[in-house]
Each structure stands twice: as structure tokens, then as C-alpha cells.
Amino acid sequence: MGKVLMKGNEAIGEAAIKAGCLNYFAYPITPQSEVAEYLSRRLPEVDGVFLQGESEVAVSYMVFGAAACGERVFTTSSSPGISLMSEAISYIAGAECPAVFVNIMRGGPGLGGILPSQADYLQATKGIGHGDFRLLVMAPASVQEAVEMVMMAFPLAEKYRNPVMILGDGLIGQMMEPVEFPDRLQSEPINKDDWATNGMAMRKSEQRNLVKSLFLDPEQLNAHNLVLKAKYERMAREEVKYDSYNTAVNYKALVVSYGTMSRVCRTAIDDLKADGFEVGMIRPQIVFPFPESAVYDAASKKSCKIVICIEMSMGQMVEDVERSVKGIRPVRWYGKCGGEVPTPEEVMDAIKACEE
Amino acid sequence: MQSEVMFAGFGGQGILLSGKMLAEAAMAKGFEVAWVPSYGPEMRGGTAYCMVVVSEKSIASPIIQNPMHLIAMNRPSLEKFAPVVKPSGVVLINSSLISAGAGRDDIDELALPVTEIARELGSVKIANIVALGAFVARSKIVDFESLRKTVKEEFADKEKFIPLNMAALDRGKKMALEVEPSNIPRPS
Amino acid sequence: MGKTFQKPISLAEQDTHYCPGCTHGVIHRLVAEVIDELDVRSRTVGIAPVGCAVLAYNYFTFDFLEAAHGRAPAVATGIKRVRPDLIVFTYQGDGDLASIGMAEIIHAANRGEKFTTIFVNNAVYGMTGGQMAPTTMPNQRTTTSPLGRNVEEVGMPIKVAELLSSFETPGYISRQAVLRPKYIVKAKKAIKKAFEYQMQNRCFSFVELVSNCPTNWGLTPVESIKWAEETLLPYYKLGEFKNPDDVEEG
């Protein structure tokens, strides 16, 4: 299959199908409703399941039910809807089921706006719901990367038996770019017979399975949380993913940025280079686990005087960057979060201002 | 080399679709492209615009402050975006709806009554296609034949509309080439 | 002579945590008997609520899933949509189903989801300690209505079976009781019918069971049965409210 021009939201829907996920539960919200519209047409063609539920709350529990049966399943929403799903996400993580959630972020808090934003970074990376748990969070910077991340998300969710989130800003959903769906990212679901409530007959077993997050015994609950903790530590060892830009030169400043924002930074970095001002960039592709060592190593380059975190939020990623930099360089922030994506010129000015 | 085209007008004027067809045509020619919409609660009658970025290499920022070119289908669009177009860019003005000019002497201004032409051809709905044909012929941002092919493919399942759309493209091209180009140096 | 009465295979060899005189045990048994009789244990998935029956999964021997408060119908929808071959039921109390989970049950019923809901109505929040429920009777004292339910302030108790029967979508909706053997026999018939409709892929099926709560009502088990008969049954009328054949014939 060659390249096709697709809107991010539609490409995300198609990517899930290509990844072997034929189950999708939907609730409309701008700026991601095109995923539902696309899949409402597309899933019946492949004998898949499409259902528009009565609320994000209900939809997220439909995902839980399908995931508990060991079927690949996903849903998509945008910030206020994701808040409503956060309860179910906690249950799914607690019950150790694999599922994929896509958040095409819009501005907040509250109803906020409908334009691109990265204001759900803390929500996504620090646990999202109640209890001690984490999501593996992937942050695409292009429609092509969104496709690839969706396709990778299902096997990763199964590997960890944990929800995976795709954290894209509104532009990732709304923009059209050429995409292709790589065959190499197709995968077979792993066998779930040892835990899924898929019916004893299905797995030819007399052993019943139980999917639950309730552990009334404090020792058992502590043990359960230790299992989850070990899982997140394993993610930190095995799933770190980032991209570097202009880091081979002796840069004076290091930018840390992700998603659409990082592309604006790339243009700003090119333009600054033309002015003789070198700036490097680390772009986390997975924001949880955070690429701490990569950021530290890049910050510790001798020429680097300052680290600047650039994002469409009021500095939600700063603490992860500061934690990674460990005080060896000052960390500054630049961003906007009303929905207007900062322009390359604004980013250039901000970098220059930080450096002065 | 990268150029950007801002398509702007009322919701319902086919702004987003004509932008998409340009992106498709450029993609078919091997360019990197990005189509960036404004998305708002407006579905009809509001202001709609989209930016199409066409580049020889991978596109960094999809957010563009100063586009190379502008297609303004209504007056608010012209007023909003004409001042930010890069020098020597093409500014296509739908003179059926806009009585003013871009007010700049460093751009290639092309005022064409695309809505009237569309009506003459049989449907005001194809004003966007007339404008697209004119713009592409004038700016040469993509090969005109590639655009024709893309538009044909767009209407593959509504074949009866193909002749009308082809006529719209060709008429746009003809008009764009009849108007004397402004004395503006083109970017190489 | 063989055994004439034994534990259903679907019921676990496990003492329950329910209070003395509580009817949850009876209802568990009825569900287990029906699942045995229909021979669907190996493809059944139950969904436990939040409430007294939160640990219901300990008492059955087939696959079970524990949902969040009120969300069991959404979870059941998810399962049934992706695995229509499974037999799925939710087991919910009145706080779970008629308060926090009202949206989920209404929409599942109205979509005609092909699963079964067993709704245990005892007019009180049990597990959390006897607070007022949407089904608490007028003037009934609870720990959050110490002077009795004031209908001026909080309205009348919700009749869920009647509410769900009002939908145009075909469904099976029945209200029975488990207060005495004469009711229990009918209750079992209704539960069996509900599962049969599910097996035939006919419709959403729902059995409300008027039950008791001696502990939180502050009564002995025997008194609680009498109170339920005198107070609950006149308001929560027993019977079959809706049947998929009604619609198809009429």
C-alpha cells in the first residue's frame, strides 16, 4: 500500500484496524470525532464492532469489558472526555487488562477550548486516575508517527497488561499528511487464556478466570501494587523512546519538546542555526517512561548552557525535565496553551530570551 | 524549497476541499505535504481556512505565520491574510465577492470573478475549483495536469461531476494566464 | 436412591459473607441453578457490582469480572458486543443500578443489549452501612434519612422495572420477590426466562428481585420479611412488565 493523504483522526482509526483491533467504542467530542465517524463506516466492512455509547464513562467501561475478554479494543477522546474515562482507566490498570486510549488534546481546564493543546501531560504521565498506576504514554509528532504508535500500542498494552495512551494534540488529529501503514507493525494478539474472562469453554479449561481490582486484604493489595510497580520499572528499562535533533554540534541551548510543538521547534532551530546560534533538541516520543538519561546526557554537553522546555501547556513537562537534568543546568520554560500553537518566530525569540 | 498556500473563505465555499486537492496533487508528484485546517464550531457560513504546505523535504513546523500564497474567497479572509503573505506570493482575490484589492505592491495580485464564472459554468459550488485552477496555473506550485488528475480522482464515484470540474479548472487556468502577471520577481 | 437436593455446580464451595437472614444467598443459588440447568456455565461471564455483592465472584465457579459502581451494564455491553457467544449477566443492587448507574442501565436496556441483569432491590445501601437509596420507601429511616425519607425533598422511590418497560425497544422485564418460597419459585422461573431470552439472542432481559436487609432495616430476619411484604410489595408490584413477544405479536 502506497502513501495516502489522510487526516490524523482517520489515520488513527485505520491504524487500529491494521493493528488487528476491530473493536471500538465511541463518544463524540471535538477535535477527535472523525475517528468515530471514520470507524462507523469502516468497522462494519471488516466485521468489526463499532458502538457509540451514552457517555465517555460508559464507553470506557465497554472498553474494560472487551479488554477483560482478551479482545483488542480501543477508544478515542479529547481532554474533558478523557477525564471522564479516568475512572475506568484506573480499574483497567488495577485489573491488569490491555487497552488503548487515544487523547487528542484540547485546551483546558474545564471545557477550555477545542484547539490544540498539550495540557493533559501531567494527567497522562502521572497516573490519570486514583491509585498507584501509570500508563505507557506515546506522543506522536506527525500523522505517520500517530499511525505507527497506534499500531505499536496494542502489542505493548498486551506485553504489560496495562493501558497504553496515545497523547496527541488537536493538530495531530485534524491535520492531513501522507501516511502509510507499515506491514512490519502488524502483530498477533498474545494468548490471554491464563487471565481473560473469555469463557472456560473458549480456552478448554475447568479453571475459571477472575478480572478484578479489589483486594480487601492489605497484604494482598500491597503485593498487587508491587507487581504493578515492577511493571512500570520494566517499562522504564525497555520502552524509552526519543528522537534527537541537531545534537551532533556544540549547541548552546537544549530544547526538550514533543508532539506538534517539537516540529515548530525544529523550524526555529534551523532558523537560529542560519543566524549562527546552535540549539539541540531531545524529543520524547514516549513521555512515560520519560527519557531521563537522554535528556541528562544532552544537557551535560559542555557547550550547553541551558535547557528549555517548550510545550503547549503552562510547564507541565518541566518537572520531568528538571528531574532528568538533576540540577546541572538551569531549566527554563516557554509555552502557550490557549490553542494557538506558538510560531517558529515566537519560539526563536523565546530561546534567545532564555539564553540571554 | 517549501511553499505554503492559505485557502480562506466562508464555511461552505469548499475551502477545505480545494486545499486537500492541492495537497493530493503535490503528494502525487512526490512532494511532502501537510494540510492544516482551522477547525471550529462553525460548519456553515463562518470563516474557514486551511494551510497547505508543500515541500521538497520533510515538513517541520506545520504552523506558518507568513504563507507564500493566498486564495481569498471572501473579504474578511483577504483583510485578515493579505498583510501576512510573503513578498512575491500570489494573492488570488475572488472579485465576485470582494471589491477591494490586497493593498500591496510586492505581491502578484490576481483578481478573478470566480463565483460568477462558476455560475456561468453551471454551479456556484465550483467557484473553489475555478480558483484552484487559476491559482495553480499562476503559481505553478504543482503541475497542472497532475491537478487535473487529482480532481478527477476526487470525483471518481460521482463521475457526472467530472466534466464540470474539469471545465472549472481549465477556465480558471485560462483566466489566470490572460491577466498580465504583476511585475514581481518570482522565488526560484 | 440418589441425591434429590445438592449444590449447583455453578455455586462455589464457600461460605458467603452475607448477614444472617439476607436473601443474596438465595438469589445466588437461583442464578447458579438456572446456569446449571441451561448448561451454559463454561461460557458464562458474570459481572459483580459495588455493594454487598461486590464479592459475588467468590461464590460462583465461572468467569467473573468486577465492575466499578454502577458501570456493570457498560462492562456487559463491552463483553457481549465483542463476544456475542458468551452468556453475560450483571448482578446489581439498588444504589449501584438505580442511582450511580442509572445512565448505564437505561441505555443498555434501550439499545436492547443481549445480556441479563439481576437487580436486587432492598430499598437501602447495604454495604456502606444503610444509607438512603433511590428505592428507599417514603418515611423509611436510613442512616442518611434519620427522620425517614422526605419525599418533598428527595422525591418518590424509583420503580426501575416500570421505567425500563417504558422503552419501545423489545425487552424482557420482570419484578419478582425472594421473601418466601412461594415468591422464590416464580423468581426462578423469571430468571430462567431471562437467560433463555439471552440465549435466543432475543433482547435485553431484566429481573428485579424485591429483597430484604434485616441488618440495615434494624429488624430480625422474620420481621424483615413481614415489613417487606407490607411495605415494599404494595409499591413494587410483582409481575412480568414486558416480554419480547408482546411487541412482536402486537
PDB file of N, CA and C in Angstrom, chain C residues 119-159:
ATOM      1  N   PHE C 119     -31.357  -7.575  39.322  1.00  0.00           N
ATOM      2  CA  PHE C 119     -31.380  -6.343  40.104  1.00  0.00           C
ATOM      3  C   PHE C 119     -31.979  -6.619  41.481  1.00  0.00           C
ATOM      4  N   VAL C 120     -31.154  -6.488  42.496  1.00  0.00           N
ATOM      5  CA  VAL C 120     -31.595  -6.792  43.853  1.00  0.00           C
ATOM      6  C   VAL C 120     -32.005  -5.497  44.547  1.00  0.00           C
ATOM      7  N   ASN C 121     -33.312  -5.376  44.789  1.00  0.00           N
ATOM      8  CA  ASN C 121     -33.838  -4.146  45.390  1.00  0.00           C
ATOM      9  C   ASN C 121     -34.224  -4.408  46.835  1.00  0.00           C
ATOM     10  N   ASN C 122     -33.424  -3.851  47.762  1.00  0.00           N
ATOM     11  CA  ASN C 122     -33.807  -3.977  49.165  1.00  0.00           C
ATOM     12  C   ASN C 122     -33.954  -2.610  49.821  1.00  0.00           C
ATOM     13  N   ALA C 123     -34.127  -1.589  48.994  1.00  0.00           N
ATOM     14  CA  ALA C 123     -34.520  -0.261  49.465  1.00  0.00           C
ATOM     15  C   ALA C 123     -33.502   0.414  50.375  1.00  0.00           C
ATOM     16  N   VAL C 124     -32.247   0.001  50.249  1.00  0.00           N
ATOM     17  CA  VAL C 124     -31.235   0.613  51.115  1.00  0.00           C
ATOM     18  C   VAL C 124     -29.841   0.304  50.563  1.00  0.00           C
ATOM     19  N   TYR C 125     -28.889   1.217  50.847  1.00  0.00           N
ATOM     20  CA  TYR C 125     -27.477   0.900  50.565  1.00  0.00           C
ATOM     21  C   TYR C 125     -27.014  -0.029  51.679  1.00  0.00           C
ATOM     22  N   GLY C 126     -26.629  -1.232  51.328  1.00  0.00           N
ATOM     23  CA  GLY C 126     -26.268  -2.197  52.354  1.00  0.00           C
ATOM     24  C   GLY C 126     -24.832  -2.083  52.812  1.00  0.00           C
ATOM     25  N   MET C 127     -23.907  -2.279  51.869  1.00  0.00           N
ATOM     26  CA  MET C 127     -22.505  -2.421  52.256  1.00  0.00           C
ATOM     27  C   MET C 127     -21.949  -1.188  52.949  1.00  0.00           C
ATOM     28  N   THR C 128     -22.360  -0.016  52.486  1.00  0.00           N
ATOM     29  CA  THR C 128     -21.797   1.200  53.080  1.00  0.00           C
ATOM     30  C   THR C 128     -22.447   1.560  54.410  1.00  0.00           C
ATOM     31  N   GLY C 129     -23.453   0.793  54.830  1.00  0.00           N
ATOM     32  CA  GLY C 129     -23.963   0.986  56.180  1.00  0.00           C
ATOM     33  C   GLY C 129     -25.362   1.555  56.282  1.00  0.00           C
ATOM     34  N   GLY C 130     -26.213   1.246  55.316  1.00  0.00           N
ATOM     35  CA  GLY C 130     -27.631   1.559  55.491  1.00  0.00           C
ATOM     36  C   GLY C 130     -28.052   2.967  55.139  1.00  0.00           C
ATOM     37  N   GLN C 131     -27.417   3.549  54.099  1.00  0.00           N
ATOM     38  CA  GLN C 131     -27.833   4.886  53.669  1.00  0.00           C
ATOM     39  C   GLN C 131     -29.056   4.808  52.754  1.00  0.00           C
ATOM     40  N   MET C 132     -29.655   5.981  52.521  1.00  0.00           N
ATOM     41  CA  MET C 132     -30.851   6.041  51.688  1.00  0.00           C
ATOM     42  C   MET C 132     -30.522   5.693  50.237  1.00  0.00           C
ATOM     43  N   ALA C 133     -31.399   4.908  49.626  1.00  0.00           N
ATOM     44  CA  ALA C 133     -31.240   4.512  48.225  1.00  0.00           C
ATOM     45  C   ALA C 133     -32.340   5.173  47.400  1.00  0.00           C
ATOM     46  N   PRO C 134     -32.206   5.149  46.061  1.00  0.00           N
ATOM     47  CA  PRO C 134     -33.289   5.698  45.232  1.00  0.00           C
ATOM     48  C   PRO C 134     -34.594   4.923  45.404  1.00  0.00           C
ATOM     49  N   THR C 135     -34.476   3.705  45.945  1.00  0.00           N
ATOM     50  CA  THR C 135     -35.658   2.858  46.117  1.00  0.00           C
ATOM     51  C   THR C 135     -36.148   2.832  47.570  1.00  0.00           C
ATOM     52  N   THR C 136     -35.522   3.611  48.439  1.00  0.00           N
ATOM     53  CA  THR C 136     -35.962   3.697  49.839  1.00  0.00           C
ATOM     54  C   THR C 136     -37.394   4.242  49.891  1.00  0.00           C
ATOM     55  N   MET C 137     -38.230   3.645  50.760  1.00  0.00           N
ATOM     56  CA  MET C 137     -39.651   3.998  50.791  1.00  0.00           C
ATOM     57  C   MET C 137     -39.894   5.335  51.507  1.00  0.00           C
ATOM     58  N   PRO C 138     -40.993   5.998  51.195  1.00  0.00           N
ATOM     59  CA  PRO C 138     -41.326   7.241  51.904  1.00  0.00           C
ATOM     60  C   PRO C 138     -41.335   6.998  53.417  1.00  0.00           C
ATOM     61  N   ASN C 139     -40.737   7.907  54.129  1.00  0.00           N
ATOM     62  CA  ASN C 139     -40.645   7.850  55.603  1.00  0.00           C
ATOM     63  C   ASN C 139     -39.762   6.725  56.140  1.00  0.00           C
ATOM     64  N   GLN C 140     -39.158   5.935  55.263  1.00  0.00           N
ATOM     65  CA  GLN C 140     -38.264   4.868  55.734  1.00  0.00           C
ATOM     66  C   GLN C 140     -37.005   5.504  56.302  1.00  0.00           C
ATOM     67  N   ARG C 141     -36.642   5.073  57.521  1.00  0.00           N
ATOM     68  CA  ARG C 141     -35.459   5.638  58.164  1.00  0.00           C
ATOM     69  C   ARG C 141     -34.208   4.918  57.678  1.00  0.00           C
ATOM     70  N   THR C 142     -33.211   5.715  57.339  1.00  0.00           N
ATOM     71  CA  THR C 142     -31.906   5.157  56.981  1.00  0.00           C
ATOM     72  C   THR C 142     -30.867   6.035  57.661  1.00  0.00           C
ATOM     73  N   THR C 143     -29.614   5.694  57.540  1.00  0.00           N
ATOM     74  CA  THR C 143     -28.580   6.486  58.236  1.00  0.00           C
ATOM     75  C   THR C 143     -28.404   7.862  57.609  1.00  0.00           C
ATOM     76  N   THR C 144     -28.907   8.071  56.395  1.00  0.00           N
ATOM     77  CA  THR C 144     -28.848   9.422  55.822  1.00  0.00           C
ATOM     78  C   THR C 144     -30.241  10.034  55.667  1.00  0.00           C
ATOM     79  N   SER C 145     -31.251   9.325  56.170  1.00  0.00           N
ATOM     80  CA  SER C 145     -32.586   9.937  56.276  1.00  0.00           C
ATOM     81  C   SER C 145     -33.112   9.561  57.660  1.00  0.00           C
ATOM     82  N   PRO C 146     -32.447  10.103  58.697  1.00  0.00           N
ATOM     83  CA  PRO C 146     -32.747   9.653  60.068  1.00  0.00           C
ATOM     84  C   PRO C 146     -34.185   9.923  60.483  1.00  0.00           C
ATOM     85  N   LEU C 147     -34.828  10.891  59.818  1.00  0.00           N
ATOM     86  CA  LEU C 147     -36.233  11.169  60.156  1.00  0.00           C
ATOM     87  C   LEU C 147     -37.177  10.470  59.184  1.00  0.00           C
ATOM     88  N   GLY C 148     -36.623   9.661  58.331  1.00  0.00           N
ATOM     89  CA  GLY C 148     -37.426   8.992  57.311  1.00  0.00           C
ATOM     90  C   GLY C 148     -37.276   9.712  55.986  1.00  0.00           C
ATOM     91  N   ARG C 149     -37.438   8.979  54.871  1.00  0.00           N
ATOM     92  CA  ARG C 149     -37.301   9.600  53.547  1.00  0.00           C
ATOM     93  C   ARG C 149     -38.350  10.689  53.382  1.00  0.00           C
ATOM     94  N   ASN C 150     -37.880  11.896  53.151  1.00  0.00           N
ATOM     95  CA  ASN C 150     -38.782  13.024  52.951  1.00  0.00           C
ATOM     96  C   ASN C 150     -38.992  13.196  51.452  1.00  0.00           C
ATOM     97  N   VAL C 151     -40.162  12.791  50.961  1.00  0.00           N
ATOM     98  CA  VAL C 151     -40.377  12.801  49.515  1.00  0.00           C
ATOM     99  C   VAL C 151     -40.486  14.218  48.963  1.00  0.00           C
ATOM    100  N   GLU C 152     -40.759  15.189  49.855  1.00  0.00           N
ATOM    101  CA  GLU C 152     -40.774  16.590  49.407  1.00  0.00           C
ATOM    102  C   GLU C 152     -39.375  17.004  48.963  1.00  0.00           C
ATOM    103  N   GLU C 153     -38.391  16.440  49.651  1.00  0.00           N
ATOM    104  CA  GLU C 153     -37.018  16.823  49.376  1.00  0.00           C
ATOM    105  C   GLU C 153     -36.356  15.953  48.326  1.00  0.00           C
ATOM    106  N   VAL C 154     -36.631  14.669  48.382  1.00  0.00           N
ATOM    107  CA  VAL C 154     -35.851  13.761  47.516  1.00  0.00           C
ATOM    108  C   VAL C 154     -36.730  12.954  46.565  1.00  0.00           C
ATOM    109  N   GLY C 155     -37.997  13.269  46.522  1.00  0.00           N
ATOM    110  CA  GLY C 155     -38.876  12.596  45.560  1.00  0.00           C
ATOM    111  C   GLY C 155     -39.254  11.199  45.993  1.00  0.00           C
ATOM    112  N   MET C 156     -40.064  10.570  45.174  1.00  0.00           N
ATOM    113  CA  MET C 156     -40.565   9.228  45.476  1.00  0.00           C
ATOM    114  C   MET C 156     -39.562   8.174  45.020  1.00  0.00           C
ATOM    115  N   PRO C 157     -39.651   6.979  45.614  1.00  0.00           N
ATOM    116  CA  PRO C 157     -38.758   5.906  45.188  1.00  0.00           C
ATOM    117  C   PRO C 157     -38.945   5.565  43.700  1.00  0.00           C
ATOM    118  N   ILE C 158     -37.858   5.188  43.068  1.00  0.00           N
ATOM    119  CA  ILE C 158     -37.886   4.904  41.628  1.00  0.00           C
ATOM    120  C   ILE C 158     -38.300   3.449  41.387  1.00  0.00           C
ATOM    121  N   LYS C 159     -39.275   3.272  40.500  1.00  0.00           N
ATOM    122  CA  LYS C 159     -39.692   1.913  40.115  1.00  0.00           C
ATOM    123  C   LYS C 159     -38.943   1.545  38.845  1.00  0.00           C
TER     124      LYS C 159
END
